């Protein structure tokens, strides 16, 4: 098992550079199935999930290379059935559904189950693709989609928790080469969806209303190859921005997608963290914070505070004065990280989907176990703030989403070392 040893309580400061966005990379890589021409992507983060998606594309028949942070993908001919063992390892494989059925007229995928952050249904993906003309056959093993021809349709893509990011990506990919016009109502507005729209547009897709909750797609006969630079990862940037005040360090976060971080910056302002933006460099002056104020905020769809930073915010809240209320409106059960924070002495209660965190608490070092990617970042943040040596196990979860996390932390002064147990 991959573990890290963290000696906490050290002052941190310096600069880190943010890489490309994982959640932009995965649907865009899947969308490269839509053309038999070459796709060239830059700023591709070297993460486990990205390597897995590239290997799935290769097994589907693609020529795939990753050199540095540039990937080339050429899907000359494509099989409709991906490698189930690889697909099962990553929930984001669901992004293959729309591109595969659009390109091959058929797609077969195992049904993704729930995961550490709660149930992850795909009913909206299936509803939308059915509207576009897919026949959907579900069995215990998985889901098979078939469509001789996709036809444009009006799709309302909201469930009880609102829109769906990867569901919107699937609709966009399928609608791009469907016959006629598709309207996607309640489309996700996340920057990663906008990035996919830009990529598809570069391939020749006709998409209108980009960035809004109503997207209109005029289907075209075929898409061509494209070159595209992925947006920077707002969740990685946000994680460092929340860590800086926790450790009272000054940090320059370079290549930060500042225009995608309004909710995060509002939270920092309300907590009392001074910051400034200089081009795409976000300076966080954690060293100038004397008192961090408690915060009341809920994670919700973009442009709201991102669910993928909710865990990191819980870690910071342990150092805020008073009772913070951190709600979760996307995944009601995404609170696995609270167990670890409590074991370090944090005063936290969970009422429904709201964590109430009373601080500030002097966190104690502990043996911690990571259950999911973002919870892992939260626990490492807490371990960096605690005095003494913490061991964090199952850190392989973090290799899915944080590029060179330990290296970046070490470069700003953290004492963190990986080992195998
Ligand atoms: N939902 C349904 N039915 C569906 C699809 C979703 O009810 O068919 C519900 C979900 O249960 C959830 C809500 O809708 O309550 C939103 O889920 P969504 O589909 O937007 O999530 P996703 O597309 O599977 C992406 C990111 C997640 C991120 C969420 C929310 C990727 C590859 N994943 O997931 O990222 O938390 O959007 O922003 O883009 C992460 O990076 O750690 C991560 C989990």
Coordinates of C-alpha atoms and ligand atoms in Angstrom, one line a residue:
X1 CA 0.0 0.0 0.0
X2 CA 1.3 3.5 -0.9
X3 CA 1.6 5.7 2.2
X4 CA 3.1 9.1 3.0
X5 CA 4.8 10.2 6.2
X6 CA 4.1 13.9 6.9
X7 CA 5.9 15.8 9.7
X8 CA 3.5 18.7 10.3
X9 CA 3.7 22.1 11.9
X10 CA 6.4 23.4 9.5
X11 CA 5.9 26.8 7.9
X12 CA 5.1 26.6 4.2
X13 CA 5.6 29.2 1.5
X14 CA 6.8 29.7 -2.0
X15 CA 5.4 29.1 -5.5
X16 CA 3.6 26.2 -7.2
X17 CA 2.5 25.9 -10.8
X18 CA -0.9 24.4 -11.6
X19 CA -1.2 21.8 -14.4
X20 CA -4.0 21.0 -16.8
X21 CA -7.4 20.0 -15.5
X22 CA -8.2 16.3 -15.0
X23 CA -11.9 16.8 -15.4
X24 CA -11.3 18.7 -18.7
X25 CA -8.8 16.1 -19.9
X26 CA -11.0 13.0 -19.4
X27 CA -14.1 13.9 -21.5
X28 CA -11.9 15.6 -24.1
X29 CA -9.8 12.5 -24.5
X30 CA -13.0 10.5 -24.8
X31 CA -14.3 12.9 -27.4
X32 CA -11.3 12.3 -29.6
X33 CA -13.2 9.1 -30.6
X34 CA -15.5 11.3 -32.7
X35 CA -12.9 11.7 -35.5
X36 CA -10.6 9.4 -37.4
X37 CA -8.1 12.3 -37.7
X38 CA -5.3 13.2 -35.3
X39 CA -6.1 15.1 -32.1
X40 CA -3.3 16.9 -30.3
X41 CA -3.8 18.0 -26.7
X42 CA -1.5 20.2 -24.6
X43 CA -1.3 20.7 -20.8
X44 CA -2.4 17.1 -20.3
X45 CA -1.9 16.3 -16.6
X46 CA 0.2 13.1 -16.0
X47 CA -2.3 11.5 -13.6
X48 CA -3.4 7.9 -13.1
X49 CA -6.9 8.6 -14.5
X50 CA -5.4 10.2 -17.6
X51 CA -3.1 7.2 -18.2
X52 CA -6.0 4.9 -17.7
X53 CA -8.2 6.8 -20.3
X54 CA -5.2 6.8 -22.7
X55 CA -4.8 3.0 -22.3
X56 CA -8.6 2.5 -22.8
X57 CA -8.4 4.5 -26.1
X58 CA -5.4 2.4 -27.2
X59 CA -7.3 -0.8 -26.6
X60 CA -10.3 0.6 -28.5
X61 CA -8.0 0.7 -31.5
X62 CA -6.3 4.1 -31.2
X63 CA -2.8 5.3 -31.8
X64 CA -1.9 7.1 -28.6
X65 CA 1.2 8.9 -27.3
X66 CA 1.9 11.0 -24.3
X67 CA 5.1 13.0 -24.4
X68 CA 5.6 15.4 -21.6
X69 CA 2.2 17.0 -21.2
X70 CA 1.2 16.7 -24.9
X71 CA -1.0 13.8 -26.0
X72 CA -1.7 12.7 -29.5
X73 CA -4.7 10.5 -30.2
X74 CA -5.7 9.0 -33.6
X75 CA -8.8 6.8 -33.5
X76 CA -8.5 5.3 -37.0
X77 CA -10.9 2.5 -36.3
X78 CA -12.8 2.0 -33.1
X79 CA -14.3 -1.0 -31.3
X80 CA -17.6 -0.4 -29.5
X81 CA -16.5 -2.4 -26.5
X82 CA -13.8 -1.1 -24.2
X83 CA -11.6 -3.1 -21.8
X84 CA -14.1 -3.7 -18.9
X85 CA -11.3 -4.2 -16.3
X86 CA -9.9 -0.8 -17.1
X87 CA -13.2 1.0 -17.4
X88 CA -14.3 -0.4 -14.0
X89 CA -11.4 1.3 -12.4
X90 CA -12.6 4.8 -13.2
X91 CA -16.0 6.3 -12.8
X92 CA -15.1 8.9 -15.5
X93 CA -15.1 6.1 -18.1
X94 CA -18.8 7.0 -18.5
X95 CA -17.6 9.8 -20.8
X96 CA -17.0 7.1 -23.4
X97 CA -20.7 6.4 -23.8
X98 CA -21.7 9.3 -26.0
X99 CA -18.6 9.3 -28.2
X100 CA -18.7 5.5 -28.8
X101 CA -22.4 5.3 -29.7
X102 CA -22.0 8.4 -32.0
X103 CA -19.0 6.9 -33.8
X104 CA -19.8 3.2 -33.8
X105 CA -23.6 3.1 -33.6
X106 CA -23.1 1.0 -30.5
X107 CA -21.5 1.2 -27.0
X108 CA -21.1 -1.3 -24.3
X109 CA -20.0 -0.3 -20.8
X110 CA -20.2 -1.9 -17.4
X111 CA -22.6 -0.2 -15.1
X112 CA -20.6 2.1 -12.7
X113 CA -21.5 1.4 -9.1
X114 CA -21.5 3.8 -6.2
X115 CA -18.1 4.9 -4.9
X116 CA -16.6 6.3 -1.7
X117 CA -18.4 9.6 -2.3
X118 CA -21.9 8.0 -2.5
X119 CA -24.2 6.8 -5.3
X120 CA -23.2 7.8 -8.8
X121 CA -26.3 7.1 -11.0
X122 CA -26.2 7.4 -14.8
X123 CA -30.0 7.7 -15.4
X124 CA -29.6 11.2 -16.9
X125 CA -26.9 10.0 -19.3
X126 CA -29.2 7.2 -20.5
X127 CA -32.4 9.4 -20.6
X128 CA -30.6 11.9 -22.8
X129 CA -29.0 9.4 -25.2
X130 CA -32.4 7.7 -25.5
X131 CA -33.9 11.0 -26.5
X132 CA -31.2 11.2 -29.3
X133 CA -32.4 7.8 -30.6
X134 CA -30.4 5.2 -28.7
X135 CA -31.9 1.9 -27.7
X136 CA -30.7 1.2 -24.2
X137 CA -30.4 -2.4 -22.9
X138 CA -29.4 -2.8 -19.3
X139 CA -28.3 -6.0 -17.7
X140 CA -26.5 -7.0 -14.6
X141 CA -23.2 -6.8 -16.4
X142 CA -23.7 -3.4 -18.0
X143 CA -25.4 -1.2 -20.4
X144 CA -25.5 -1.6 -24.2
X145 CA -26.6 1.3 -26.4
X146 CA -27.4 1.0 -30.1
X147 CA -28.5 3.6 -32.6
X148 CA -28.5 3.3 -36.4
X149 CA -28.6 7.1 -36.6
X150 CA -28.7 9.7 -33.8
X151 CA -31.3 12.4 -34.3
X152 CA -31.3 15.9 -32.6
X153 CA -33.8 16.3 -29.8
X154 CA -34.8 18.5 -26.9
X155 CA -33.2 17.1 -23.7
X156 CA -33.9 18.3 -20.1
X157 CA -30.9 17.1 -18.2
X158 CA -31.5 17.7 -14.5
X159 CA -32.0 15.2 -11.7
X160 CA -32.8 15.8 -8.0
X161 CA -29.4 17.3 -7.4
X162 CA -29.4 19.5 -10.5
X163 CA -27.4 19.0 -13.7
X164 CA -24.6 16.6 -14.6
X165 CA -21.2 17.4 -15.8
X166 CA -20.2 14.2 -17.6
X167 CA -23.8 13.7 -18.7
X168 CA -23.7 17.1 -20.5
X169 CA -20.4 16.0 -22.0
X170 CA -22.0 12.8 -23.4
X171 CA -24.9 14.8 -24.9
X172 CA -22.6 17.3 -26.5
X173 CA -20.5 14.5 -28.1
X174 CA -23.5 12.5 -29.4
X175 CA -25.4 15.7 -30.6
X176 CA -22.3 17.0 -32.4
X177 CA -22.7 14.4 -35.2
X178 CA -26.4 13.7 -34.8
X179 CA -28.8 14.6 -37.6
X180 CA -30.5 17.9 -36.9
X181 CA -30.5 20.2 -33.9
X182 CA -30.3 19.3 -30.2
X183 CA -31.2 21.5 -27.3
X184 CA -29.7 20.6 -23.9
X185 CA -31.6 22.3 -21.1
X186 CA -30.1 22.4 -17.6
X187 CA -26.7 21.8 -19.2
X188 CA -23.8 21.9 -16.7
X189 CA -21.9 25.2 -16.9
X190 CA -18.6 24.0 -15.4
X191 CA -15.5 25.4 -17.1
X192 CA -14.6 21.8 -18.0
X193 CA -17.8 21.6 -20.1
X194 CA -16.9 24.9 -21.7
X195 CA -13.5 23.5 -22.5
X196 CA -15.0 20.5 -24.1
X197 CA -17.3 22.8 -26.2
X198 CA -14.3 24.7 -27.4
X199 CA -12.5 21.5 -28.3
X200 CA -15.5 20.2 -30.2
X201 CA -16.0 23.5 -31.9
X202 CA -12.3 23.3 -33.0
X203 CA -13.2 19.9 -34.6
X204 CA -16.0 21.5 -36.6
X205 CA -19.0 21.1 -34.2
X206 CA -21.6 23.8 -34.2
X207 CA -22.5 24.6 -30.5
X208 CA -24.3 27.7 -29.3
X209 CA -24.8 29.1 -25.8
X210 CA -21.5 27.8 -24.6
X211 CA -21.2 28.4 -20.8
X212 CA -24.9 28.8 -20.4
X213 CA -27.4 26.2 -19.1
X214 CA -29.1 25.9 -22.5
X215 CA -26.8 24.6 -25.2
X216 CA -27.9 24.2 -28.8
X217 CA -26.0 21.9 -31.1
X218 CA -26.5 21.7 -34.9
X219 CA -25.3 18.3 -35.9
X220 CA -22.7 18.0 -38.6
X221 CA -21.8 15.0 -40.8
X222 CA -18.3 14.5 -39.5
X223 CA -15.7 16.1 -37.2
X224 CA -12.0 16.7 -38.1
X225 CA -8.8 16.5 -36.0
X226 CA -7.9 19.4 -33.7
X227 CA -5.2 20.9 -31.5
X228 CA -6.3 22.2 -28.1
X229 CA -4.7 23.4 -24.8
X230 CA -6.6 22.2 -21.7
X231 CA -7.6 24.7 -19.1
X232 CA -5.7 24.8 -15.8
X233 CA -7.1 22.7 -12.9
X234 CA -9.2 25.0 -10.7
X235 CA -9.4 22.2 -8.0
X236 CA -5.6 21.9 -7.7
X237 CA -5.3 25.7 -7.5
X238 CA -8.0 25.8 -4.9
X239 CA -6.4 23.2 -2.8
X240 CA -3.2 25.2 -2.5
X241 CA -5.1 28.4 -2.0
X242 CA -6.9 26.8 1.0
X243 CA -3.7 25.3 2.3
X244 CA -1.8 28.6 2.5
X245 CA -3.9 30.2 5.2
X246 CA -4.1 26.9 7.1
X247 CA -0.3 26.9 7.4
X248 CA 0.0 30.7 7.6
X249 CA 2.2 30.7 4.5
X250 CA 2.5 33.0 1.6
X251 CA 2.0 31.2 -1.7
X252 CA 2.2 32.2 -5.3
X253 CA -0.1 29.9 -7.3
X254 CA 1.1 30.2 -10.9
X255 CA -1.1 29.4 -13.9
X256 CA -4.2 29.5 -11.8
X257 CA -7.5 29.7 -13.7
X258 CA -8.5 32.8 -11.7
X259 CA -11.7 33.5 -13.7
X260 CA -13.0 30.0 -12.7
X261 CA -12.3 30.6 -9.0
X262 CA -14.8 33.4 -8.0
X263 CA -16.6 31.2 -5.4
X264 CA -13.3 30.2 -3.9
X265 CA -12.0 33.7 -3.8
X266 CA -15.2 34.9 -2.1
X267 CA -14.8 32.2 0.6
X268 CA -11.2 33.3 1.2
X269 CA -12.3 36.9 1.4
X270 CA -15.0 36.0 4.0
X271 CA -12.6 33.9 6.0
X272 CA -10.2 36.9 6.1
X273 CA -7.4 35.7 3.8
X274 CA -5.7 38.5 1.9
X275 CA -4.9 37.6 -1.7
X276 CA -4.1 39.4 -5.0
X277 CA -4.2 38.3 -8.6
X278 CA -1.5 39.2 -11.0
X279 CA -2.2 37.9 -14.5
X280 CA -2.7 34.2 -14.0
X281 CA -0.7 34.1 -10.7
X282 CA -2.8 34.0 -7.5
X283 CA -0.9 35.3 -4.5
X284 CA -2.3 34.1 -1.2
X285 CA -0.9 36.0 1.9
X286 CA -1.5 33.3 4.5
X287 CA 1.3 34.8 6.6
X288 CA -0.7 38.0 7.0
X289 CA -3.8 36.3 8.5
X290 CA -4.0 36.7 12.2
X291 CA -7.6 35.5 12.8
X292 CA -9.5 33.2 10.3
X293 CA -13.2 33.7 10.5
X294 CA -15.7 30.8 10.5
X295 CA -17.5 30.3 7.2
X296 CA -21.0 29.3 6.1
X297 CA -21.1 27.9 2.6
X298 CA -22.5 25.1 0.6
X299 CA -20.9 23.2 -2.3
X300 CA -23.0 23.4 -5.4
X301 CA -22.8 23.4 -9.2
X302 CA -20.6 26.0 -10.9
X303 CA -20.4 28.9 -10.4
X304 CA -21.0 27.9 -6.8
X305 CA -18.3 26.6 -4.5
X306 CA -17.1 23.3 -6.0
X307 CA -17.9 20.0 -4.3
X308 CA -14.3 18.9 -5.2
X309 CA -13.0 21.5 -2.7
X310 CA -15.5 20.8 0.0
X311 CA -13.1 18.4 1.8
X312 CA -10.2 20.9 1.6
X313 CA -12.4 23.6 3.0
X314 CA -13.4 21.4 6.0
X315 CA -9.6 21.0 6.7
X316 CA -9.2 24.8 6.7
X317 CA -12.3 25.3 8.8
X318 CA -10.6 23.4 11.7
X319 CA -8.3 26.5 11.9
X320 CA -11.1 29.1 11.7
X321 CA -12.5 30.8 14.9
X322 CA -16.0 29.7 15.7
X323 CA -18.5 27.3 14.1
X324 CA -18.3 26.9 10.3
X325 CA -21.2 25.3 8.4
X326 CA -20.1 23.5 5.2
X327 CA -22.9 22.1 3.2
X328 CA -22.8 19.6 0.3
X329 CA -25.6 19.9 -2.3
X330 CA -24.1 17.6 -5.0
X331 CA -23.1 14.4 -3.2
X332 CA -24.9 14.2 0.1
X333 CA -22.5 11.6 1.5
X334 CA -19.2 13.1 0.5
X335 CA -18.0 13.4 4.0
X336 CA -15.6 10.4 4.4
X337 CA -12.8 12.8 5.3
X338 CA -14.5 13.8 8.6
X339 CA -13.5 10.5 10.3
X340 CA -9.8 11.4 9.8
X341 CA -10.2 15.0 10.9
X342 CA -12.0 13.9 14.0
X343 CA -9.3 11.4 14.9
X344 CA -6.9 14.4 14.9
X345 CA -9.0 16.2 17.4
X346 CA -11.2 18.4 15.2
X347 CA -14.6 19.2 16.6
X348 CA -17.0 18.2 13.8
X349 CA -20.6 17.1 13.7
X350 CA -22.6 16.1 10.7
X351 CA -26.2 17.2 10.4
X352 CA -27.8 16.0 7.2
X353 CA -25.5 17.2 4.5
X354 CA -23.8 19.9 6.5
X355 CA -20.6 19.6 8.4
X356 CA -20.4 21.8 11.5
X357 CA -16.7 22.5 12.3
X358 CA -15.8 24.2 15.5
X359 CA -12.3 25.8 15.6
X360 CA -9.6 26.6 15.9
X361 CA -8.3 23.3 17.0
X362 CA -4.7 22.3 17.5
X363 CA -4.7 19.2 15.4
X364 CA -2.8 16.1 16.6
X365 CA -0.8 13.9 14.3
X366 CA -2.5 10.6 13.5
X367 CA -2.6 7.5 11.4
X368 CA -5.0 8.3 8.6
X369 CA -6.5 6.4 5.7
X370 CA -7.6 8.0 2.4
X371 CA -10.9 6.8 1.0
X372 CA -11.2 9.1 -2.0
X373 CA -9.2 11.6 -4.1
X374 CA -10.4 14.9 -2.6
X375 CA -10.7 13.5 1.0
X376 CA -7.0 12.5 0.6
X377 CA -6.0 16.2 -0.1
X378 CA -8.0 17.2 3.0
X379 CA -6.2 14.7 5.2
X380 CA -2.8 15.7 3.9
X381 CA -3.6 19.3 4.6
X382 CA -4.6 18.5 8.1
X383 CA -1.4 16.4 8.6
X384 CA 0.7 19.3 7.4
X385 CA -1.0 21.5 10.0
X386 CA -0.7 19.0 12.9
X387 CA 2.3 18.9 15.1
X388 CA 4.2 15.7 14.9
X389 CA 4.4 12.8 12.4
X390 CA 1.3 11.5 10.7
X391 CA 1.1 8.5 8.4
X392 CA -1.5 8.7 5.6
X393 CA -2.2 5.5 3.8
X394 CA -3.9 4.6 0.5
X395 CA -2.5 7.7 -1.1
X396 CA -2.8 6.0 -4.6
X397 CA -6.3 7.7 -4.6
X398 CA -4.6 11.1 -4.9
X399 CA -2.4 10.0 -7.8
X400 CA -5.7 10.1 -9.8
X401 CA -6.1 13.8 -9.5
X402 CA -3.1 15.7 -8.1
X403 CA -0.1 16.0 -10.4
X404 CA 3.2 15.7 -8.5
X405 CA 1.4 16.6 -5.2
X406 CA 4.2 15.6 -2.9
X407 CA 6.9 17.2 -5.1
X408 CA 4.9 20.4 -5.1
X409 CA 4.4 20.3 -1.4
X410 CA 8.1 19.6 -0.8
X411 CA 9.0 22.6 -3.0
X412 CA 7.1 24.9 -0.6
X413 CA 8.8 23.4 2.5
X414 CA 6.7 20.4 3.4
X415 CA 8.3 17.4 5.1
X416 CA 6.5 14.6 3.2
X417 CA 7.8 11.3 2.0
X418 CA 6.2 8.4 0.2
X419 CA 6.8 4.8 1.2
X420 CA 5.3 1.4 0.6
X421 CA 3.8 -0.6 3.4
Ligands
LIG1 N1 -26.6 12.5 -11.1 C1 -27.8 11.8 -11.3 N2 -28.0 11.1 -12.4 C2 -27.0 11.0 -13.4 C3 -25.8 11.7 -13.3 C4 -25.6 12.4 -12.1 O1 -28.6 11.9 -10.4 O2 -27.3 10.4 -14.4 C5 -26.4 13.2 -9.9 C6 -25.2 12.8 -9.1 O3 -25.5 11.7 -8.2 C7 -24.8 14.0 -8.4 C8 -25.1 15.1 -9.3 O4 -26.0 14.6 -10.3 O5 -25.6 14.2 -7.2 C9 -23.9 15.6 -10.1 O6 -23.1 14.6 -10.7 P1 -22.3 14.8 -12.0 O7 -22.9 13.9 -13.0 O8 -22.2 16.2 -12.3 O9 -20.9 14.2 -11.6 P2 -19.9 13.6 -12.7 O10 -20.1 14.2 -14.0 O11 -19.9 12.1 -12.6 C10 -18.0 15.4 -12.4 C11 -16.5 15.3 -11.9 C12 -16.5 15.1 -10.4 C13 -17.2 16.3 -9.8 C14 -18.7 16.4 -10.3 C15 -19.4 17.6 -9.8 C16 -15.4 14.4 -13.9 C17 -14.7 13.3 -14.5 N3 -15.9 14.2 -12.6 O12 -18.5 14.1 -12.0 O13 -15.2 15.1 -10.0 O14 -17.3 16.1 -8.4 O15 -18.6 16.4 -11.7 O16 -18.8 18.7 -10.1 O17 -15.6 15.4 -14.5 C18 -13.3 14.6 -8.7 O18 -12.6 15.1 -9.5 O19 -12.9 14.3 -7.5 C19 -14.7 14.3 -9.0 C20 -15.4 13.5 -8.3

